[in-house]
Amino acid sequence: MTVSGKNQLVQQVLDSREAPSIIKELNSALETEMQKRQAFYDAMSTEELKTEFINGEVIVHSPVKIVHNEISLNLAFILRTYVSRNKLGFVGHEKIMVRLSRNDYEPDVCYFNNSIAKDFEKGQSLFPAPSLAVEVLSKNTAGRDRGIKMQDYAAHGVEEYWIIDAQKERLEQYVLEGKQFELHKKSNEGQLHSVSVAGLSFPIEAIFNEQKAEEVVFQILSTKN
């Protein structure tokens, strides 16, 4: 929702004769949601499955399929090697809990640049919005990955968002323009040039092919800083 849209909604509530009761109900609902969110944090430390907190509901994800695991590992392998080699920040995989203003997500892969990662502590379990978020689509998550997550990531200043279609072996690269993401690239071939990870470029094919991913990593390690 745009700023003007929010202002219109607020004005509609204020113009209503029921404004006090509407606001009271909203406050009560949000307080209940915050209590559920705190309970989610308390349980999260022992939760082995991937879990997220979205609009007041705890979402427990099913175990991933092999193809999903291979794709996320290939990406994490490439990103972590490049980021570590060039001392650019921190790369997280799977169980990194990103805490936004209302919702909590665990991106399949994410990257935090140095300006964000410099304040991280070893015992940290909740993280701010990353510079780059990556989600590998599944039948059960596609709606959220393209909907509420995409909107939330953009609203919280995530610079770049990759959506990976495992079945079609296709990458969608979105770049933040103002307050929303714009599609920058949609392909299953050619080079991917990251906007948020300075200087990172590699064949899209490497996302879906372990051998190609290894070749990219070897090239990164062979390049002099």
PDB file of C-alpha atoms in Angstrom:
ATOM      1  CA  MET A   1       0.000   0.000   0.000  1.00  0.00           C
ATOM      2  CA  THR A   2       1.275   3.448  -0.917  1.00  0.00           C
ATOM      3  CA  VAL A   3       1.637   6.312   1.573  1.00  0.00           C
ATOM      4  CA  SER A   4      -1.382   8.064   0.042  1.00  0.00           C
ATOM      5  CA  GLY A   5      -3.370   4.853   0.341  1.00  0.00           C
ATOM      6  CA  LYS A   6      -2.483   4.583   4.022  1.00  0.00           C
ATOM      7  CA  ASN A   7      -3.469   8.203   4.606  1.00  0.00           C
ATOM      8  CA  GLN A   8      -6.839   7.615   2.934  1.00  0.00           C
ATOM      9  CA  LEU A   9      -7.461   4.546   5.079  1.00  0.00           C
ATOM     10  CA  VAL A  10      -6.599   6.451   8.268  1.00  0.00           C
ATOM     11  CA  GLN A  11      -8.870   9.298   7.244  1.00  0.00           C
ATOM     12  CA  GLN A  12     -11.735   6.888   6.550  1.00  0.00           C
ATOM     13  CA  VAL A  13     -11.429   5.509  10.075  1.00  0.00           C
ATOM     14  CA  LEU A  14     -11.255   8.997  11.622  1.00  0.00           C
ATOM     15  CA  ASP A  15     -14.315  10.123   9.665  1.00  0.00           C
ATOM     16  CA  SER A  16     -16.346   7.219  10.994  1.00  0.00           C
ATOM     17  CA  ARG A  17     -18.638   7.635  14.009  1.00  0.00           C
ATOM     18  CA  GLU A  18     -17.218   4.318  15.192  1.00  0.00           C
ATOM     19  CA  ALA A  19     -13.602   5.544  15.131  1.00  0.00           C
ATOM     20  CA  PRO A  20     -12.923   5.067  18.879  1.00  0.00           C
ATOM     21  CA  SER A  21     -14.228   1.481  18.894  1.00  0.00           C
ATOM     22  CA  ILE A  22     -12.429   0.640  15.605  1.00  0.00           C
ATOM     23  CA  ILE A  23      -9.133   1.954  16.982  1.00  0.00           C
ATOM     24  CA  LYS A  24      -9.678   0.067  20.253  1.00  0.00           C
ATOM     25  CA  GLU A  25     -10.302  -3.175  18.362  1.00  0.00           C
ATOM     26  CA  LEU A  26      -7.213  -2.607  16.208  1.00  0.00           C
ATOM     27  CA  ASN A  27      -5.028  -1.995  19.262  1.00  0.00           C
ATOM     28  CA  SER A  28      -6.395  -5.106  20.932  1.00  0.00           C
ATOM     29  CA  ALA A  29      -5.784  -7.221  17.827  1.00  0.00           C
ATOM     30  CA  LEU A  30      -2.225  -5.909  17.457  1.00  0.00           C
ATOM     31  CA  GLU A  31      -1.492  -6.549  21.146  1.00  0.00           C
ATOM     32  CA  THR A  32      -2.709 -10.136  20.761  1.00  0.00           C
ATOM     33  CA  GLU A  33      -0.533 -10.480  17.661  1.00  0.00           C
ATOM     34  CA  MET A  34       2.535  -9.210  19.534  1.00  0.00           C
ATOM     35  CA  GLN A  35       1.924 -11.767  22.288  1.00  0.00           C
ATOM     36  CA  LYS A  36       1.733 -14.527  19.671  1.00  0.00           C
ATOM     37  CA  ARG A  37       4.909 -13.183  18.078  1.00  0.00           C
ATOM     38  CA  GLN A  38       6.773 -13.290  21.394  1.00  0.00           C
ATOM     39  CA  ALA A  39       5.575 -16.862  21.951  1.00  0.00           C
ATOM     40  CA  PHE A  40       6.874 -17.635  18.449  1.00  0.00           C
ATOM     41  CA  TYR A  41      10.321 -16.263  19.378  1.00  0.00           C
ATOM     42  CA  ASP A  42      10.353 -18.302  22.591  1.00  0.00           C
ATOM     43  CA  ALA A  43       9.558 -21.522  20.706  1.00  0.00           C
ATOM     44  CA  MET A  44      11.777 -20.757  17.721  1.00  0.00           C
ATOM     45  CA  SER A  45      15.021 -21.578  19.534  1.00  0.00           C
ATOM     46  CA  THR A  46      14.114 -25.276  19.643  1.00  0.00           C
ATOM     47  CA  GLU A  47      12.223 -25.473  16.344  1.00  0.00           C
ATOM     48  CA  GLU A  48      14.068 -27.660  13.825  1.00  0.00           C
ATOM     49  CA  LEU A  49      11.724 -26.966  10.927  1.00  0.00           C
ATOM     50  CA  LYS A  50      11.725 -23.747   8.947  1.00  0.00           C
ATOM     51  CA  THR A  51       9.156 -21.428  10.547  1.00  0.00           C
ATOM     52  CA  GLU A  52       7.948 -17.901   9.814  1.00  0.00           C
ATOM     53  CA  PHE A  53       5.558 -15.434  11.463  1.00  0.00           C
ATOM     54  CA  ILE A  54       3.306 -13.757   8.883  1.00  0.00           C
ATOM     55  CA  ASN A  55       0.403 -11.429   9.689  1.00  0.00           C
ATOM     56  CA  GLY A  56      -0.191 -12.954  13.104  1.00  0.00           C
ATOM     57  CA  GLU A  57       0.130 -16.595  12.053  1.00  0.00           C
ATOM     58  CA  VAL A  58       2.956 -19.090  12.568  1.00  0.00           C
ATOM     59  CA  ILE A  59       3.827 -20.783   9.252  1.00  0.00           C
ATOM     60  CA  VAL A  60       5.643 -24.127   9.546  1.00  0.00           C
ATOM     61  CA  HIS A  61       7.189 -25.223   6.268  1.00  0.00           C
ATOM     62  CA  SER A  62       7.355 -28.775   5.013  1.00  0.00           C
ATOM     63  CA  PRO A  63      10.801 -30.365   4.586  1.00  0.00           C
ATOM     64  CA  VAL A  64      12.373 -29.230   1.314  1.00  0.00           C
ATOM     65  CA  LYS A  65      12.781 -31.402  -1.755  1.00  0.00           C
ATOM     66  CA  ILE A  66      16.243 -32.353  -2.975  1.00  0.00           C
ATOM     67  CA  VAL A  67      16.120 -29.891  -5.886  1.00  0.00           C
ATOM     68  CA  HIS A  68      15.270 -27.029  -3.513  1.00  0.00           C
ATOM     69  CA  ASN A  69      18.173 -27.980  -1.246  1.00  0.00           C
ATOM     70  CA  GLU A  70      20.643 -28.226  -4.139  1.00  0.00           C
ATOM     71  CA  ILE A  71      19.672 -24.817  -5.530  1.00  0.00           C
ATOM     72  CA  SER A  72      19.917 -23.020  -2.191  1.00  0.00           C
ATOM     73  CA  LEU A  73      23.241 -24.693  -1.417  1.00  0.00           C
ATOM     74  CA  ASN A  74      24.687 -23.795  -4.833  1.00  0.00           C
ATOM     75  CA  LEU A  75      23.715 -20.165  -4.326  1.00  0.00           C
ATOM     76  CA  ALA A  76      24.948 -20.034  -0.743  1.00  0.00           C
ATOM     77  CA  PHE A  77      28.229 -21.667  -1.841  1.00  0.00           C
ATOM     78  CA  ILE A  78      28.825 -19.041  -4.540  1.00  0.00           C
ATOM     79  CA  LEU A  79      27.679 -16.070  -2.462  1.00  0.00           C
ATOM     80  CA  ARG A  80      29.548 -16.995   0.703  1.00  0.00           C
ATOM     81  CA  THR A  81      32.779 -17.673  -1.178  1.00  0.00           C
ATOM     82  CA  TYR A  82      32.599 -14.366  -3.039  1.00  0.00           C
ATOM     83  CA  VAL A  83      31.508 -12.289  -0.038  1.00  0.00           C
ATOM     84  CA  SER A  84      34.102 -13.871   2.252  1.00  0.00           C
ATOM     85  CA  ARG A  85      36.869 -13.565  -0.324  1.00  0.00           C
ATOM     86  CA  ASN A  86      36.138  -9.859  -0.803  1.00  0.00           C
ATOM     87  CA  LYS A  87      35.186  -9.134   2.816  1.00  0.00           C
ATOM     88  CA  LEU A  88      31.809  -7.700   1.829  1.00  0.00           C
ATOM     89  CA  GLY A  89      29.640  -8.775   4.743  1.00  0.00           C
ATOM     90  CA  PHE A  90      27.652 -11.832   5.846  1.00  0.00           C
ATOM     91  CA  VAL A  91      25.750 -14.559   3.969  1.00  0.00           C
ATOM     92  CA  GLY A  92      23.005 -16.577   5.649  1.00  0.00           C
ATOM     93  CA  HIS A  93      21.377 -19.847   4.580  1.00  0.00           C
ATOM     94  CA  GLU A  94      17.938 -21.233   5.541  1.00  0.00           C
ATOM     95  CA  LYS A  95      17.602 -20.673   9.330  1.00  0.00           C
ATOM     96  CA  ILE A  96      18.408 -16.953   9.431  1.00  0.00           C
ATOM     97  CA  MET A  97      15.396 -15.204  10.980  1.00  0.00           C
ATOM     98  CA  VAL A  98      14.817 -11.780   9.448  1.00  0.00           C
ATOM     99  CA  ARG A  99      12.713  -9.620  11.758  1.00  0.00           C
ATOM    100  CA  LEU A 100      10.755  -6.889  10.007  1.00  0.00           C
ATOM    101  CA  SER A 101       8.294  -4.429  11.517  1.00  0.00           C
ATOM    102  CA  ARG A 102       5.431  -6.925  11.677  1.00  0.00           C
ATOM    103  CA  ASN A 103       6.538 -10.198  10.117  1.00  0.00           C
ATOM    104  CA  ASP A 104       9.444 -12.619  10.472  1.00  0.00           C
ATOM    105  CA  TYR A 105      10.911 -14.526   7.529  1.00  0.00           C
ATOM    106  CA  GLU A 106      13.617 -17.119   6.941  1.00  0.00           C
ATOM    107  CA  PRO A 107      14.872 -16.508   3.383  1.00  0.00           C
ATOM    108  CA  ASP A 108      16.440 -19.483   1.652  1.00  0.00           C
ATOM    109  CA  VAL A 109      19.590 -17.388   1.171  1.00  0.00           C
ATOM    110  CA  CYS A 110      20.332 -13.814   2.206  1.00  0.00           C
ATOM    111  CA  TYR A 111      23.203 -11.337   2.189  1.00  0.00           C
ATOM    112  CA  PHE A 112      23.922  -8.433   4.537  1.00  0.00           C
ATOM    113  CA  ASN A 113      26.466  -5.838   3.441  1.00  0.00           C
ATOM    114  CA  ASN A 114      29.178  -4.600   5.795  1.00  0.00           C
ATOM    115  CA  SER A 115      27.235  -1.557   6.952  1.00  0.00           C
ATOM    116  CA  ILE A 116      24.556  -3.905   8.316  1.00  0.00           C
ATOM    117  CA  ALA A 117      26.681  -6.899   9.328  1.00  0.00           C
ATOM    118  CA  LYS A 118      29.283  -4.924  11.307  1.00  0.00           C
ATOM    119  CA  ASP A 119      26.987  -4.892  14.347  1.00  0.00           C
ATOM    120  CA  PHE A 120      26.176  -8.620  14.311  1.00  0.00           C
ATOM    121  CA  GLU A 121      27.075 -10.672  17.389  1.00  0.00           C
ATOM    122  CA  LYS A 122      27.943 -14.374  17.592  1.00  0.00           C
ATOM    123  CA  GLY A 123      24.886 -15.173  19.707  1.00  0.00           C
ATOM    124  CA  GLN A 124      22.487 -13.253  17.483  1.00  0.00           C
ATOM    125  CA  SER A 125      19.292 -15.050  16.342  1.00  0.00           C
ATOM    126  CA  LEU A 126      17.171 -12.198  14.942  1.00  0.00           C
ATOM    127  CA  PHE A 127      18.399 -10.128  12.001  1.00  0.00           C
ATOM    128  CA  PRO A 128      17.371  -6.892  10.232  1.00  0.00           C
ATOM    129  CA  ALA A 129      16.331  -6.596   6.603  1.00  0.00           C
ATOM    130  CA  PRO A 130      19.141  -7.932   4.364  1.00  0.00           C
ATOM    131  CA  SER A 131      20.660  -6.309   1.285  1.00  0.00           C
ATOM    132  CA  LEU A 132      19.682  -9.334  -0.815  1.00  0.00           C
ATOM    133  CA  ALA A 133      16.970 -11.939  -0.199  1.00  0.00           C
ATOM    134  CA  VAL A 134      16.561 -15.146  -2.200  1.00  0.00           C
ATOM    135  CA  GLU A 135      13.519 -17.423  -2.200  1.00  0.00           C
ATOM    136  CA  VAL A 136      13.293 -20.765  -4.025  1.00  0.00           C
ATOM    137  CA  LEU A 137       9.692 -21.316  -5.073  1.00  0.00           C
ATOM    138  CA  SER A 138       7.629 -24.297  -4.005  1.00  0.00           C
ATOM    139  CA  LYS A 139       3.962 -25.063  -4.569  1.00  0.00           C
ATOM    140  CA  ASN A 140       3.072 -24.002  -1.024  1.00  0.00           C
ATOM    141  CA  THR A 141       5.213 -20.859  -0.807  1.00  0.00           C
ATOM    142  CA  ALA A 142       4.922 -19.264  -4.259  1.00  0.00           C
ATOM    143  CA  GLY A 143       1.964 -17.071  -3.300  1.00  0.00           C
ATOM    144  CA  ARG A 144       3.743 -15.598  -0.275  1.00  0.00           C
ATOM    145  CA  ASP A 145       7.094 -15.320  -2.063  1.00  0.00           C
ATOM    146  CA  ARG A 146       5.490 -13.235  -4.814  1.00  0.00           C
ATOM    147  CA  GLY A 147       3.024 -11.491  -2.501  1.00  0.00           C
ATOM    148  CA  ILE A 148       3.465 -10.468   1.129  1.00  0.00           C
ATOM    149  CA  LYS A 149       7.199 -11.250   1.253  1.00  0.00           C
ATOM    150  CA  MET A 150       7.960  -9.280  -1.883  1.00  0.00           C
ATOM    151  CA  GLN A 151       5.961  -6.309  -0.587  1.00  0.00           C
ATOM    152  CA  ASP A 152       7.568  -6.525   2.856  1.00  0.00           C
ATOM    153  CA  TYR A 153      11.124  -6.819   1.539  1.00  0.00           C
ATOM    154  CA  ALA A 154      10.599  -3.767  -0.661  1.00  0.00           C
ATOM    155  CA  ALA A 155       8.972  -1.745   2.124  1.00  0.00           C
ATOM    156  CA  HIS A 156      11.971  -2.450   4.393  1.00  0.00           C
ATOM    157  CA  GLY A 157      14.623  -1.415   1.875  1.00  0.00           C
ATOM    158  CA  VAL A 158      15.933  -4.771   0.638  1.00  0.00           C
ATOM    159  CA  GLU A 159      17.989  -3.723  -2.389  1.00  0.00           C
ATOM    160  CA  GLU A 160      17.635  -6.880  -4.436  1.00  0.00           C
ATOM    161  CA  TYR A 161      15.314  -9.904  -4.475  1.00  0.00           C
ATOM    162  CA  TRP A 162      15.844 -13.133  -6.396  1.00  0.00           C
ATOM    163  CA  ILE A 163      13.005 -15.581  -6.983  1.00  0.00           C
ATOM    164  CA  ILE A 164      14.173 -18.992  -8.201  1.00  0.00           C
ATOM    165  CA  ASP A 165      11.773 -21.277 -10.058  1.00  0.00           C
ATOM    166  CA  ALA A 166      13.173 -24.756  -9.467  1.00  0.00           C
ATOM    167  CA  GLN A 167      10.870 -26.496 -11.931  1.00  0.00           C
ATOM    168  CA  LYS A 168      11.573 -24.151 -14.848  1.00  0.00           C
ATOM    169  CA  GLU A 169      15.203 -23.574 -13.765  1.00  0.00           C
ATOM    170  CA  ARG A 170      14.638 -19.849 -14.105  1.00  0.00           C
ATOM    171  CA  LEU A 171      15.798 -16.815 -12.173  1.00  0.00           C
ATOM    172  CA  GLU A 172      13.819 -13.626 -11.612  1.00  0.00           C
ATOM    173  CA  GLN A 173      15.964 -10.727 -10.433  1.00  0.00           C
ATOM    174  CA  TYR A 174      14.133  -7.789  -8.877  1.00  0.00           C
ATOM    175  CA  VAL A 175      15.827  -4.504  -7.983  1.00  0.00           C
ATOM    176  CA  LEU A 176      14.428  -1.912  -5.596  1.00  0.00           C
ATOM    177  CA  GLU A 177      13.310   1.241  -7.385  1.00  0.00           C
ATOM    178  CA  GLY A 178      11.930   3.751  -4.899  1.00  0.00           C
ATOM    179  CA  LYS A 179       9.524   1.809  -2.695  1.00  0.00           C
ATOM    180  CA  GLN A 180       8.894  -1.199  -4.923  1.00  0.00           C
ATOM    181  CA  PHE A 181      10.716  -3.905  -6.851  1.00  0.00           C
ATOM    182  CA  GLU A 182      11.137  -3.729 -10.609  1.00  0.00           C
ATOM    183  CA  LEU A 183      11.902  -6.824 -12.675  1.00  0.00           C
ATOM    184  CA  HIS A 184      15.502  -6.509 -13.843  1.00  0.00           C
ATOM    185  CA  LYS A 185      16.071  -9.939 -15.369  1.00  0.00           C
ATOM    186  CA  LYS A 186      14.037 -13.104 -15.985  1.00  0.00           C
ATOM    187  CA  SER A 187      15.999 -15.900 -17.611  1.00  0.00           C
ATOM    188  CA  ASN A 188      17.467 -19.385 -17.385  1.00  0.00           C
ATOM    189  CA  GLU A 189      20.646 -18.470 -19.226  1.00  0.00           C
ATOM    190  CA  GLY A 190      23.277 -15.755 -19.503  1.00  0.00           C
ATOM    191  CA  GLN A 191      25.076 -13.863 -16.775  1.00  0.00           C
ATOM    192  CA  LEU A 192      23.568 -12.662 -13.531  1.00  0.00           C
ATOM    193  CA  HIS A 193      25.023  -9.327 -12.426  1.00  0.00           C
ATOM    194  CA  SER A 194      24.142  -8.587  -8.819  1.00  0.00           C
ATOM    195  CA  VAL A 195      23.199  -5.059  -7.855  1.00  0.00           C
ATOM    196  CA  SER A 196      23.603  -5.452  -4.089  1.00  0.00           C
ATOM    197  CA  VAL A 197      26.751  -7.626  -4.027  1.00  0.00           C
ATOM    198  CA  ALA A 198      29.422  -5.386  -5.549  1.00  0.00           C
ATOM    199  CA  GLY A 199      31.156  -6.940  -8.559  1.00  0.00           C
ATOM    200  CA  LEU A 200      29.425 -10.337  -8.359  1.00  0.00           C
ATOM    201  CA  SER A 201      28.630 -11.865 -11.743  1.00  0.00           C
ATOM    202  CA  PHE A 202      28.150 -15.537 -12.628  1.00  0.00           C
ATOM    203  CA  PRO A 203      26.247 -17.780 -15.110  1.00  0.00           C
ATOM    204  CA  ILE A 204      22.608 -18.375 -14.122  1.00  0.00           C
ATOM    205  CA  GLU A 205      23.171 -22.032 -15.029  1.00  0.00           C
ATOM    206  CA  ALA A 206      25.414 -22.378 -11.952  1.00  0.00           C
ATOM    207  CA  ILE A 207      22.383 -21.960  -9.699  1.00  0.00           C
ATOM    208  CA  PHE A 208      20.968 -25.251 -10.982  1.00  0.00           C
ATOM    209  CA  ASN A 209      24.147 -27.207 -11.641  1.00  0.00           C
ATOM    210  CA  GLU A 210      26.543 -28.198  -8.853  1.00  0.00           C
ATOM    211  CA  GLN A 211      29.505 -28.659 -11.205  1.00  0.00           C
ATOM    212  CA  LYS A 212      28.967 -25.183 -12.685  1.00  0.00           C
ATOM    213  CA  ALA A 213      28.677 -23.763  -9.172  1.00  0.00           C
ATOM    214  CA  GLU A 214      32.013 -25.363  -8.283  1.00  0.00           C
ATOM    215  CA  GLU A 215      33.580 -23.833 -11.391  1.00  0.00           C
ATOM    216  CA  VAL A 216      32.334 -20.380 -10.354  1.00  0.00           C
ATOM    217  CA  VAL A 217      33.738 -20.836  -6.866  1.00  0.00           C
ATOM    218  CA  PHE A 218      37.075 -22.033  -8.246  1.00  0.00           C
ATOM    219  CA  GLN A 219      37.224 -18.934 -10.447  1.00  0.00           C
ATOM    220  CA  ILE A 220      36.441 -16.680  -7.457  1.00  0.00           C
ATOM    221  CA  LEU A 221      39.196 -18.285  -5.412  1.00  0.00           C
ATOM    222  CA  SER A 222      41.650 -18.061  -8.308  1.00  0.00           C
ATOM    223  CA  THR A 223      41.074 -14.356  -8.852  1.00  0.00           C
ATOM    224  CA  LYS A 224      43.534 -12.076  -7.131  1.00  0.00           C
ATOM    225  CA  ASN A 225      42.027  -9.412  -4.875  1.00  0.00           C
TER     226      ASN A 225
END
